[in-house]
Amino acid sequence: MAIAPIDSNSADSEPGRKRKSRRRQTAHLKQVPPSKQMRETIRAACMQIAASLDKSRPLSKDEMEKIVRDMLAELDQPESYVGWTMVMLASEFWRDQVAAVPHERRLFLLPHCLKHAEGCPADYDQFGLDCKTCGACSIADYRTIAEEMGYKVLVAEGSPIVMKIIVSGHVDAIVGVACLNVLEKAIDKILLAGIPCMAVPLLSSDCRNTSVDEDWVHDMIQVPHQQPQQKTRSYVHLMRAASAMFEEQELTRLVQPQRKGPTLAEVNGKGASALDPISATEKLALDFLARGGKYSRPFTTLAVYDALTGGDGTTADGAARVADYSDSVKRTALAIETFHKASLVHDDIEDDDAYRYGDVTVHRKYGVPTAINLGDYMVGLGYRLVSRDRKELGADKAAGILDCLADAHMRLSEGQGAELLWRDAADKSLKPVDALKIYALKTSPAFEAALQCGVLLSGTEEDYSEPMRLFARHVGVAFQILNDLKDWRGDSDNKLSAGGDVLGGRPTVLWALALENLNETHRTELVGLIDDDSRSAAARVARVRQLYTEAGVFDAAQRLVEKYRSRAEEIADQLEPEELRRLMYYLIDTILDDPAASQPPMVMHTLSVDMAVTPA
């Protein structure tokens, strides 16, 4: 059957076009076509359509889904194949871009679950499953072929390590095998960033002795190296530039440390006490700056600057363009992260959090006084990074950036202060609108500063201040609500146990929604759980979860996330130039990424909530 060609220019590219995101449950869309013949038919249709698409920019998920739904309808195939077919279409879309990458610059990602569960002799190392010397299953066969061709091979699940490998500059493309659930979580961000990627889905998601279309895997591995007819824009050069600023040599060059003496690494991990007392604060600050985080704020500053100065940083020659950025541009982006890291140190003290970036928090490692001082030092460092470049930036531009940073710093402190006053108050009543006001102050200013500084650095005469303020507010509030939800799922980066916000007595919109929708008896019980010493922490958290579930809090919070996401998209719809509008869509999709939202919900209660709540 011939498939009608698709005009990919019609979606997400028209000025002022309204973007219509559809965030919903996707479990029913992940069925794999059962017969090899049908899989081949759908794959061939994807190849045909991909050949007709404009490849100058990545396809969004919404664009891919529309194309796939139309194609499946024409093939008279069910909606349940949408997820699988989107993987096929994405793989064919990126085939030429993968081919443009030499084999030695490609990463081959394999899943653990292809191994035979019984009798697998392979052990795990820091890079995943070590199956080089094992021939018990197809993993070893694929690995041998790929490594002989020059691939780097990783047997592991999930996206964080893959994204780190990409951003570190070790590889430029990914080919992989995984179940649809893992592909949805691991590949989405990679594709959105414009990183060439191909995948073959497993035929089941039970993660035990599963199978795959082996000839397709061999075909994917053996995609020959050749130049594409059209190169696709990518944010990877800007991502790498943001990350590279925090590598020891570049960080030292940009910051220009004032104190001599050994680094923490040079004193063999003995801690601050082994450092020279005069230089210790500076060394601890640089160590914390370089540790952990996704550097999304400095990336945002660099990317906005790039979008408003031609967008060349996302082209095939983007690495050369980004390498030419002045040190004053880089230091401003670095300052954004410095303020953010300072706020994290102080926030961890105020909340007495135990972990940050998977490590013990600064105040628990070195003591509260040292941590307070360290945060203060980083605030000063952030201002100095900009003020000392006033000649290169120009006095007016430097003053504008410093004013933007100061305003964000003050509003963030106001939001944190409101949270602390509530936490220490006897009255634990809280309305959703008040929780959202705290979020707008606590979370949005740092993101707004990253956006506004990129605008100021670009020197554009157009006034973006109001749309950037509103965009940052909507994304910041949605992000904080997602962070609240994450607190109940666990977080391997920071909070390692569920319910930390409740145990810490912090105001959240989840708490406010529960108080609004529980009956009086349960409201009284919920408030009493904060200081109930008669129960263990685990028992208190379990009971709060029950009450939240009864009140339908988790579903209501997810709906608020989508409301604020929609508002952010409405702001982005109106932005020009196109490079800036696309960047805003990318930021929405990555900052508000929530893989857990695609899983079956914890509860499906009907809840009456005023969804018009907006922070003032």
Coordinates of C-alpha atoms in Angstrom, one line a residue:
M1 CA 0.0 0.0 0.0
A2 CA 1.3 3.4 -0.9
I3 CA 1.3 5.9 1.9
A4 CA 0.6 9.6 1.2
P5 CA 3.7 11.8 1.8
I6 CA 3.5 14.0 4.9
D7 CA 4.3 17.7 5.0
S8 CA 6.2 18.0 8.3
N9 CA 6.5 21.8 7.7
S10 CA 2.8 22.2 8.6
A11 CA 3.3 21.4 12.3
D12 CA 4.9 23.4 15.0
S13 CA 6.5 25.7 12.4
E14 CA 4.0 28.3 11.5
P15 CA 4.3 31.7 13.4
G16 CA 1.7 32.0 16.1
R17 CA 0.5 28.4 15.6
K18 CA -1.1 27.1 18.7
R19 CA 0.6 24.0 20.0
K20 CA -1.8 21.4 21.3
S21 CA -0.1 19.0 23.7
R22 CA -2.0 15.9 24.8
R23 CA -0.5 14.6 28.0
R24 CA -2.4 11.4 29.0
Q25 CA -2.1 7.8 29.9
T26 CA -0.2 5.9 27.2
A27 CA -0.2 2.3 28.5
H28 CA -2.9 1.3 26.0
L29 CA -0.8 2.6 23.1
K30 CA 2.1 0.2 23.6
Q31 CA 1.1 -3.0 22.0
V32 CA 3.6 -4.6 19.6
P33 CA 2.1 -6.0 16.4
P34 CA 2.1 -9.8 17.0
S35 CA 3.1 -10.9 13.5
K36 CA 6.4 -10.3 11.8
Q37 CA 4.6 -9.7 8.5
M38 CA 2.5 -6.8 10.0
R39 CA 5.6 -5.4 11.7
E40 CA 7.4 -5.4 8.4
T41 CA 4.5 -3.7 6.7
I42 CA 4.3 -0.9 9.2
R43 CA 8.1 -0.5 9.2
A44 CA 8.1 -0.2 5.4
A45 CA 5.4 2.5 5.6
C46 CA 7.5 4.4 8.1
M47 CA 10.5 4.2 5.8
Q48 CA 8.4 5.6 2.9
I49 CA 7.0 8.5 5.0
A50 CA 10.4 9.3 6.6
A51 CA 11.9 9.7 3.1
S52 CA 9.5 12.5 2.4
L53 CA 9.9 14.5 5.6
D54 CA 11.8 17.7 6.2
K55 CA 14.8 16.7 8.3
S56 CA 16.2 20.1 9.0
R57 CA 14.8 19.9 12.5
P58 CA 13.6 17.2 14.9
L59 CA 10.0 16.0 14.8
S60 CA 8.1 16.7 18.0
K61 CA 6.2 13.9 19.7
D62 CA 2.9 15.5 18.7
E63 CA 3.9 15.7 15.1
M64 CA 5.1 12.1 15.1
E65 CA 1.9 10.9 16.8
K66 CA -0.3 12.7 14.2
I67 CA 1.7 11.1 11.3
V68 CA 1.6 7.7 12.9
R69 CA -2.2 7.8 13.6
D70 CA -2.9 8.8 10.0
M71 CA -0.7 6.1 8.7
L72 CA -2.2 3.4 11.0
A73 CA -5.7 4.5 9.9
E74 CA -4.7 4.1 6.3
L75 CA -3.3 0.7 7.0
D76 CA -6.5 -0.2 9.0
Q77 CA -4.4 -1.0 12.1
P78 CA -5.4 -0.4 15.7
E79 CA -4.6 2.6 17.9
S80 CA -2.7 0.3 20.3
Y81 CA 0.2 0.2 17.8
V82 CA 0.8 4.0 18.1
G83 CA 3.7 3.8 20.6
W84 CA 5.6 1.0 18.7
T85 CA 5.0 2.7 15.4
M86 CA 6.4 6.0 16.7
V87 CA 9.6 4.2 17.5
M88 CA 9.8 2.9 14.0
L89 CA 9.1 6.3 12.4
A90 CA 11.6 8.1 14.7
S91 CA 14.3 5.4 13.8
E92 CA 13.7 5.9 10.1
F93 CA 13.7 9.7 10.4
W94 CA 17.1 9.6 12.1
R95 CA 18.6 6.8 10.0
D96 CA 20.5 9.3 7.7
Q97 CA 21.7 11.2 10.8
V98 CA 23.0 8.1 12.5
A99 CA 24.7 7.1 9.2
A100 CA 26.5 10.5 9.3
V101 CA 28.2 9.5 12.5
P102 CA 31.2 7.1 12.3
H103 CA 30.8 3.8 14.0
E104 CA 33.4 4.6 16.7
R105 CA 31.3 7.6 17.7
R106 CA 28.1 5.6 18.1
L107 CA 26.8 4.0 21.3
F108 CA 25.0 0.6 21.2
L109 CA 22.6 0.3 24.1
L110 CA 21.3 -3.2 25.1
P111 CA 18.8 -4.2 27.8
H112 CA 19.5 -6.6 30.7
C113 CA 16.3 -8.5 29.9
L114 CA 17.6 -10.1 26.7
K115 CA 19.8 -12.3 28.9
H116 CA 18.5 -15.8 29.9
A117 CA 17.2 -15.4 33.5
E118 CA 18.3 -18.9 34.5
G119 CA 21.9 -19.6 34.6
C120 CA 23.3 -16.3 33.3
P121 CA 26.9 -16.3 34.5
A122 CA 27.6 -12.6 33.7
D123 CA 28.3 -10.1 36.5
Y124 CA 27.6 -6.4 36.7
D125 CA 30.3 -3.8 36.6
Q126 CA 30.0 0.0 36.7
F127 CA 29.0 0.1 33.1
G128 CA 26.2 -2.5 33.3
L129 CA 26.2 -6.2 32.5
D130 CA 29.6 -7.6 31.7
C131 CA 28.9 -10.2 29.1
K132 CA 32.0 -10.0 26.9
T133 CA 33.1 -13.5 27.7
C134 CA 29.7 -15.1 27.8
G135 CA 27.9 -16.7 24.9
A136 CA 24.7 -17.8 26.6
C137 CA 22.4 -15.4 24.8
S138 CA 22.2 -12.9 21.9
I139 CA 23.6 -10.0 23.9
A140 CA 27.1 -11.4 23.4
D141 CA 26.5 -11.8 19.7
Y142 CA 25.3 -8.3 19.2
R143 CA 28.1 -6.9 21.4
T144 CA 30.8 -8.7 19.5
I145 CA 29.6 -7.5 16.1
A146 CA 29.2 -3.9 17.4
E147 CA 32.5 -3.7 19.1
E148 CA 34.3 -5.1 16.0
M149 CA 32.8 -2.3 14.1
G150 CA 34.0 0.3 16.6
Y151 CA 30.9 0.9 18.6
K152 CA 30.9 1.7 22.3
V153 CA 28.5 -0.8 24.0
L154 CA 26.5 -0.4 27.1
V155 CA 24.2 -3.0 28.7
A156 CA 22.0 -1.0 31.0
E157 CA 18.6 0.6 31.3
G158 CA 17.5 4.2 31.5
S159 CA 18.4 7.6 30.1
P160 CA 20.5 9.5 32.7
I161 CA 23.7 7.6 32.0
V162 CA 23.1 7.8 28.2
M163 CA 22.5 11.5 28.3
K164 CA 25.7 12.0 30.4
I165 CA 27.7 10.0 27.8
I166 CA 26.3 12.1 25.0
V167 CA 26.9 15.4 26.8
S168 CA 30.4 14.4 27.8
G169 CA 31.2 14.2 24.1
H170 CA 32.2 10.5 23.9
V171 CA 29.5 9.6 21.3
D172 CA 27.3 11.4 18.9
A173 CA 24.6 8.9 18.1
I174 CA 22.7 6.1 19.8
V175 CA 21.3 2.8 18.6
G176 CA 19.5 0.6 21.1
V177 CA 17.2 -2.2 22.0
A178 CA 14.6 -1.9 24.7
C179 CA 11.0 -2.4 25.7
L180 CA 8.5 0.3 24.8
N181 CA 8.2 1.5 28.4
V182 CA 12.0 2.1 28.6
L183 CA 12.1 3.6 25.1
E184 CA 9.5 6.1 26.1
K185 CA 11.5 7.1 29.2
A186 CA 15.0 6.9 27.8
I187 CA 14.7 8.1 24.3
D188 CA 12.3 11.0 24.5
K189 CA 14.7 13.6 25.8
I190 CA 17.5 12.3 23.5
L191 CA 15.3 12.8 20.4
L192 CA 13.9 16.1 21.6
A193 CA 17.5 17.4 21.8
G194 CA 18.2 16.4 18.2
I195 CA 20.6 13.6 19.0
P196 CA 20.6 10.9 16.3
C197 CA 19.0 7.8 17.6
M198 CA 17.6 4.5 16.3
A199 CA 15.9 1.7 18.3
V200 CA 14.4 -1.7 17.9
P201 CA 11.6 -2.5 20.5
L202 CA 11.5 -5.8 22.3
L203 CA 8.6 -7.9 21.5
S204 CA 7.4 -7.9 25.1
S205 CA 7.8 -5.8 28.2
D206 CA 7.9 -8.6 30.8
C207 CA 11.6 -8.1 31.2
R208 CA 12.3 -11.9 31.4
N209 CA 13.7 -14.0 28.6
T210 CA 12.2 -11.7 26.0
S211 CA 12.9 -11.6 22.3
V212 CA 13.5 -9.1 19.5
D213 CA 13.5 -9.0 15.7
E214 CA 17.1 -10.0 15.4
D215 CA 17.5 -9.2 11.7
W216 CA 16.4 -5.6 12.5
V217 CA 19.0 -5.3 15.2
H218 CA 21.7 -6.4 12.8
D219 CA 20.5 -4.0 10.2
M220 CA 20.6 -1.2 12.7
I221 CA 24.1 -2.0 13.9
Q222 CA 25.4 -2.1 10.3
V223 CA 24.0 1.2 9.1
P224 CA 27.0 2.3 7.0
H225 CA 28.8 5.5 7.6
Q226 CA 27.9 8.1 4.9
Q227 CA 27.0 11.8 4.7
P228 CA 23.3 12.6 4.9
Q229 CA 21.4 14.7 2.3
Q230 CA 20.1 17.0 5.0
K231 CA 21.4 17.7 8.5
T232 CA 19.1 18.0 11.5
R233 CA 19.4 20.8 14.1
S234 CA 20.5 19.7 17.5
Y235 CA 20.9 21.2 20.9
V236 CA 23.7 18.9 21.8
H237 CA 26.5 21.5 21.1
L238 CA 24.9 24.0 23.5
M239 CA 24.4 21.2 26.1
R240 CA 28.0 20.2 25.8
A241 CA 29.1 23.9 26.1
A242 CA 27.0 24.3 29.3
S243 CA 28.5 21.1 30.8
A244 CA 32.0 21.9 29.7
M245 CA 32.1 25.1 31.8
F246 CA 32.0 23.0 34.9
E247 CA 34.9 20.7 34.1
E248 CA 37.8 21.5 36.4
Q249 CA 40.1 23.2 33.9
E250 CA 37.5 25.4 32.2
L251 CA 35.8 26.2 35.5
T252 CA 39.1 27.3 36.9
R253 CA 39.8 29.5 33.8
L254 CA 36.4 31.2 33.9
V255 CA 36.3 31.7 37.7
Q256 CA 39.9 32.7 38.1
P257 CA 40.3 31.5 41.7
Q258 CA 41.9 34.1 44.1
R259 CA 43.4 31.6 46.5
K260 CA 46.2 29.2 46.1
G261 CA 46.4 25.8 47.7
P262 CA 45.4 22.2 47.0
T263 CA 42.0 21.1 45.8
L264 CA 39.7 18.7 47.6
A265 CA 40.8 16.0 45.1
E266 CA 44.4 16.7 45.8
V267 CA 44.0 16.2 49.5
N268 CA 42.6 12.7 48.8
G269 CA 39.1 13.2 50.0
K270 CA 40.1 14.1 53.6
G271 CA 37.6 16.9 53.7
A272 CA 37.6 20.6 54.4
S273 CA 39.8 20.2 57.4
A274 CA 42.7 19.1 55.3
L275 CA 42.6 22.3 53.2
D276 CA 44.4 25.5 53.9
P277 CA 41.9 27.5 56.1
I278 CA 42.1 30.6 54.0
S279 CA 41.4 28.9 50.7
A280 CA 39.0 26.2 52.0
T281 CA 35.8 28.2 51.2
E282 CA 36.8 28.9 47.6
K283 CA 37.8 25.2 47.1
L284 CA 34.6 23.9 48.6
A285 CA 32.6 26.3 46.4
L286 CA 34.3 25.2 43.2
D287 CA 33.9 21.5 44.2
F288 CA 30.2 21.9 44.7
L289 CA 29.7 23.9 41.5
A290 CA 31.3 21.1 39.5
R291 CA 29.4 18.3 41.2
G292 CA 26.0 17.0 40.0
G293 CA 23.1 18.7 38.3
K294 CA 22.0 18.9 34.7
Y295 CA 23.2 22.4 34.1
S296 CA 19.8 23.2 32.6
R297 CA 20.0 26.9 33.7
P298 CA 23.3 27.8 32.0
F299 CA 22.1 25.8 29.0
T300 CA 19.0 27.9 28.9
T301 CA 21.0 31.1 29.0
L302 CA 23.3 30.0 26.2
A303 CA 20.4 28.6 24.1
V304 CA 18.3 31.8 24.4
Y305 CA 21.4 33.8 23.4
D306 CA 21.9 31.6 20.5
A307 CA 18.3 31.6 19.3
L308 CA 18.3 35.4 19.3
T309 CA 21.6 35.7 17.5
G310 CA 20.8 33.5 14.5
G311 CA 20.4 30.0 16.0
D312 CA 23.7 28.8 14.4
G313 CA 24.6 26.8 17.6
T314 CA 22.0 24.2 16.7
T315 CA 23.3 23.6 13.1
A316 CA 25.7 21.0 12.0
D317 CA 28.5 23.5 12.5
G318 CA 27.2 24.4 15.9
A319 CA 30.2 23.3 17.8
A320 CA 32.4 25.9 16.1
R321 CA 29.8 28.6 16.6
V322 CA 29.5 27.8 20.3
A323 CA 33.3 27.7 20.7
D324 CA 33.4 31.3 19.6
Y325 CA 31.2 32.5 22.5
S326 CA 32.9 35.2 24.5
D327 CA 34.0 34.5 28.1
S328 CA 31.6 37.2 29.2
V329 CA 28.7 35.2 27.8
K330 CA 30.0 32.0 29.4
R331 CA 30.5 33.7 32.8
T332 CA 27.0 35.1 32.8
A333 CA 25.6 31.6 32.2
L334 CA 28.0 30.3 34.9
A335 CA 26.7 32.9 37.3
I336 CA 23.1 31.6 36.9
E337 CA 24.2 28.1 38.1
T338 CA 26.3 29.7 40.9
F339 CA 23.2 31.3 42.3
H340 CA 21.2 28.1 41.9
K341 CA 23.8 26.1 43.7
A342 CA 24.0 28.6 46.5
S343 CA 20.2 28.4 47.0
L344 CA 20.5 24.6 47.1
V345 CA 23.0 24.7 49.9
H346 CA 20.8 27.0 51.9
D347 CA 17.6 25.2 51.0
D348 CA 19.1 21.9 52.2
I349 CA 20.0 23.5 55.5
E350 CA 16.5 24.9 56.0
D351 CA 14.8 21.6 55.1
D352 CA 17.6 19.5 56.7
D353 CA 17.7 17.3 53.6
A354 CA 20.1 14.4 53.8
Y355 CA 21.1 14.0 50.2
R356 CA 21.9 16.2 47.1
Y357 CA 23.0 14.7 43.8
G358 CA 23.1 11.3 45.5
D359 CA 25.7 12.5 48.0
V360 CA 25.5 13.7 51.6
T361 CA 24.4 17.3 51.7
V362 CA 27.0 20.0 52.5
H363 CA 25.7 20.9 55.9
R364 CA 25.6 17.3 57.1
K365 CA 29.1 16.7 55.8
Y366 CA 30.8 19.9 57.0
G367 CA 28.4 21.4 59.5
V368 CA 25.7 24.1 59.2
P369 CA 27.9 27.1 59.8
T370 CA 30.3 26.1 57.0
A371 CA 27.4 25.4 54.7
I372 CA 25.8 28.8 55.4
N373 CA 29.1 30.5 54.7
L374 CA 29.6 28.5 51.5
G375 CA 26.2 29.5 50.1
D376 CA 26.9 33.1 50.9
Y377 CA 30.3 32.9 49.2
M378 CA 28.7 31.5 46.0
V379 CA 26.2 34.3 45.9
G380 CA 29.1 36.8 46.0
L381 CA 30.9 34.8 43.3
G382 CA 27.9 34.9 41.1
Y383 CA 27.7 38.7 41.1
R384 CA 31.5 38.9 40.6
L385 CA 31.4 36.7 37.5
V386 CA 29.2 39.4 35.8
S387 CA 30.5 42.6 37.4
R388 CA 34.1 42.0 36.4
D389 CA 33.1 41.6 32.8
R390 CA 31.4 45.0 32.6
K391 CA 33.9 46.3 30.1
E392 CA 33.4 43.4 27.7
L393 CA 29.6 43.4 28.3
G394 CA 29.1 47.1 28.3
A395 CA 28.0 49.1 31.3
D396 CA 24.3 49.1 30.5
K397 CA 24.2 45.4 29.7
A398 CA 26.2 44.4 32.8
A399 CA 23.9 46.6 34.9
G400 CA 20.8 45.0 33.4
I401 CA 22.1 41.5 34.0
L402 CA 23.0 42.3 37.6
D403 CA 19.6 43.8 38.2
C404 CA 17.9 40.7 36.8
L405 CA 20.0 38.5 39.0
A406 CA 19.4 40.6 42.1
D407 CA 15.6 40.7 41.5
A408 CA 15.5 36.9 41.1
H409 CA 17.6 36.5 44.2
M410 CA 15.2 38.6 46.3
R411 CA 12.1 37.0 45.0
L412 CA 13.4 33.5 45.5
S413 CA 14.3 34.5 49.1
E414 CA 10.7 35.8 49.6
G415 CA 9.3 32.5 48.4
Q416 CA 11.6 30.5 50.7
G417 CA 10.8 32.9 53.6
A418 CA 7.0 32.3 53.0
E419 CA 7.7 28.5 53.1
L420 CA 9.7 28.8 56.3
L421 CA 7.1 30.9 58.1
W422 CA 4.4 28.4 57.2
R423 CA 6.5 25.5 58.3
D424 CA 7.1 27.0 61.7
A425 CA 3.6 28.3 62.3
A426 CA 1.1 26.5 64.5
D427 CA -1.7 26.9 62.0
K428 CA -1.1 24.4 59.2
S429 CA -4.1 25.5 57.0
L430 CA -3.1 26.3 53.4
K431 CA -5.1 27.1 50.3
P432 CA -4.1 25.9 46.9
V433 CA -3.8 29.5 45.6
D434 CA -1.4 30.3 48.5
A435 CA 0.8 27.3 47.8
L436 CA 0.9 28.2 44.1
K437 CA 2.0 31.8 45.1
I438 CA 4.9 30.4 47.1
Y439 CA 5.8 28.2 44.1
A440 CA 5.8 31.2 41.7
L441 CA 8.2 33.0 44.0
K442 CA 10.4 30.1 45.1
T443 CA 10.9 28.2 41.8
S444 CA 10.2 30.6 38.9
P445 CA 12.7 33.4 39.5
A446 CA 15.9 31.4 38.8
F447 CA 14.5 30.0 35.6
E448 CA 13.3 33.5 34.6
A449 CA 16.8 34.9 35.3
A450 CA 18.3 32.2 33.0
L451 CA 15.9 33.3 30.2
Q452 CA 16.2 37.0 30.7
C453 CA 20.0 36.9 30.9
G454 CA 20.1 35.1 27.5
V455 CA 17.9 37.9 26.1
L456 CA 20.1 40.6 27.6
L457 CA 23.3 39.0 26.3
S458 CA 21.9 38.9 22.8
G459 CA 21.5 42.7 22.7
T460 CA 18.1 42.4 21.0
E461 CA 16.0 45.5 20.9
E462 CA 12.7 43.7 21.2
D463 CA 11.3 43.6 24.8
Y464 CA 10.8 40.0 25.8
S465 CA 10.6 40.7 29.6
E466 CA 6.9 40.1 30.0
P467 CA 6.6 36.9 28.0
M468 CA 9.7 35.5 29.6
R469 CA 8.3 36.4 33.1
L470 CA 5.0 34.6 32.4
F471 CA 6.6 31.7 30.7
A472 CA 9.0 31.2 33.6
R473 CA 6.1 31.4 36.1
H474 CA 4.0 28.8 34.4
V475 CA 6.9 26.4 33.8
G476 CA 8.3 27.0 37.3
V477 CA 5.0 26.3 39.0
A478 CA 4.4 23.2 37.0
F479 CA 7.9 22.0 37.7
Q480 CA 7.4 22.4 41.4
I481 CA 4.2 20.5 41.4
L482 CA 6.0 17.7 39.5
N483 CA 8.7 17.8 42.2
D484 CA 6.0 17.4 44.9
L485 CA 4.7 14.3 43.0
K486 CA 8.3 13.0 42.7
D487 CA 8.6 13.3 46.5
W488 CA 6.1 10.5 46.7
R489 CA 7.8 8.3 44.2
G490 CA 11.4 8.6 45.4
D491 CA 14.2 10.4 43.6
S492 CA 17.6 8.8 43.1
D493 CA 19.3 12.2 42.6
N494 CA 18.2 14.0 45.8
K495 CA 15.3 12.7 48.0
L496 CA 15.8 9.0 48.6
S497 CA 12.6 8.3 50.4
A498 CA 8.9 9.2 49.8
G499 CA 7.0 11.8 51.7
G500 CA 9.9 14.0 52.7
D501 CA 7.9 17.2 52.3
V502 CA 5.3 16.0 54.8
L503 CA 7.8 14.8 57.4
G504 CA 9.7 18.1 57.0
G505 CA 6.5 20.1 57.5
R506 CA 6.9 22.0 54.1
P507 CA 3.9 23.6 52.4
T508 CA 2.9 21.9 49.1
V509 CA 0.0 22.1 46.8
L510 CA -0.7 18.4 47.6
W511 CA -1.2 19.3 51.2
A512 CA -3.4 22.2 50.3
L513 CA -5.6 20.1 48.0
A514 CA -6.0 17.5 50.6
L515 CA -7.1 20.0 53.3
E516 CA -9.6 21.4 50.8
N517 CA -11.2 18.1 49.9
L518 CA -11.0 15.9 53.0
N519 CA -13.8 15.9 55.6
E520 CA -13.2 17.6 58.9
T521 CA -12.2 14.4 60.7
H522 CA -9.6 13.5 58.2
R523 CA -8.3 17.1 57.9
T524 CA -7.7 17.0 61.7
E525 CA -6.0 13.7 61.4
L526 CA -3.8 14.9 58.5
V527 CA -2.6 17.9 60.4
G528 CA -1.8 15.8 63.5
L529 CA 0.4 13.5 61.5
I530 CA 3.1 16.1 61.1
D531 CA 4.2 15.9 64.8
D532 CA 2.8 12.5 65.7
D533 CA 5.7 11.0 67.7
S534 CA 3.7 7.9 68.5
R535 CA 4.1 6.5 65.0
S536 CA 7.2 5.8 63.0
A537 CA 8.0 8.0 60.0
A538 CA 7.1 5.2 57.6
A539 CA 3.7 4.7 59.2
R540 CA 3.0 8.4 59.1
V541 CA 3.9 8.6 55.4
A542 CA 1.8 5.6 54.6
R543 CA -1.2 7.2 56.3
V544 CA -0.7 10.5 54.6
R545 CA -0.6 8.6 51.3
Q546 CA -3.9 7.0 52.1
L547 CA -5.5 10.3 52.9
Y548 CA -4.0 12.0 49.8
T549 CA -5.4 9.1 47.7
E550 CA -8.8 9.4 49.3
A551 CA -8.8 13.1 48.5
G552 CA -7.8 12.5 44.8
V553 CA -4.7 14.7 45.4
F554 CA -2.3 13.1 42.9
D555 CA -4.7 13.3 40.0
A556 CA -5.7 16.9 40.8
A557 CA -2.0 17.9 41.0
Q558 CA -1.3 16.2 37.6
R559 CA -4.2 18.2 36.1
L560 CA -2.6 21.4 37.5
V561 CA 0.7 20.5 35.9
E562 CA -1.1 20.2 32.5
K563 CA -2.9 23.5 33.0
Y564 CA 0.4 25.4 33.6
R565 CA 2.1 23.5 30.8
S566 CA -0.7 24.7 28.5
R567 CA -0.3 28.3 29.6
A568 CA 3.5 28.1 29.0
E569 CA 2.8 26.7 25.5
E570 CA 0.4 29.6 24.8
I571 CA 3.2 32.1 25.6
A572 CA 5.6 30.2 23.4
D573 CA 3.1 30.1 20.5
Q574 CA 3.5 33.9 20.1
L575 CA 7.3 34.1 20.2
E576 CA 9.5 35.1 17.3
P577 CA 11.9 34.3 15.9
E578 CA 11.2 30.6 15.1
E579 CA 14.4 29.5 16.8
L580 CA 13.3 31.0 20.1
R581 CA 9.8 29.5 19.8
R582 CA 11.2 26.0 19.2
L583 CA 13.5 26.4 22.1
M584 CA 10.6 27.3 24.4
Y585 CA 8.8 24.2 23.3
Y586 CA 11.9 22.1 23.9
L587 CA 12.3 23.6 27.4
I588 CA 8.7 22.8 28.3
D589 CA 9.0 19.2 27.1
T590 CA 12.3 18.6 28.9
I591 CA 11.8 20.5 32.2
L592 CA 8.3 19.1 32.6
D593 CA 9.2 15.6 31.5
D594 CA 7.4 13.2 33.7
P595 CA 7.8 9.5 32.7
A596 CA 5.7 8.4 35.7
A597 CA 2.7 10.2 34.2
S598 CA 2.5 7.6 31.5
Q599 CA 2.1 4.9 34.0
P600 CA -1.3 3.7 35.4
P601 CA -2.5 6.3 37.9
M602 CA -2.4 5.6 41.6
V603 CA -6.1 6.6 42.0
M604 CA -9.0 7.6 39.8
H605 CA -11.2 9.7 42.0
T606 CA -13.4 12.5 40.9
L607 CA -12.4 15.7 42.6
S608 CA -13.9 19.1 42.6
V609 CA -11.0 21.6 42.3
D610 CA -11.0 25.1 41.1
M611 CA -8.6 24.7 38.2
A612 CA -8.6 28.5 37.6
V613 CA -6.2 29.0 40.5
T614 CA -3.4 31.3 39.4
P615 CA -0.6 32.7 41.5
A616 CA -0.8 36.4 41.8

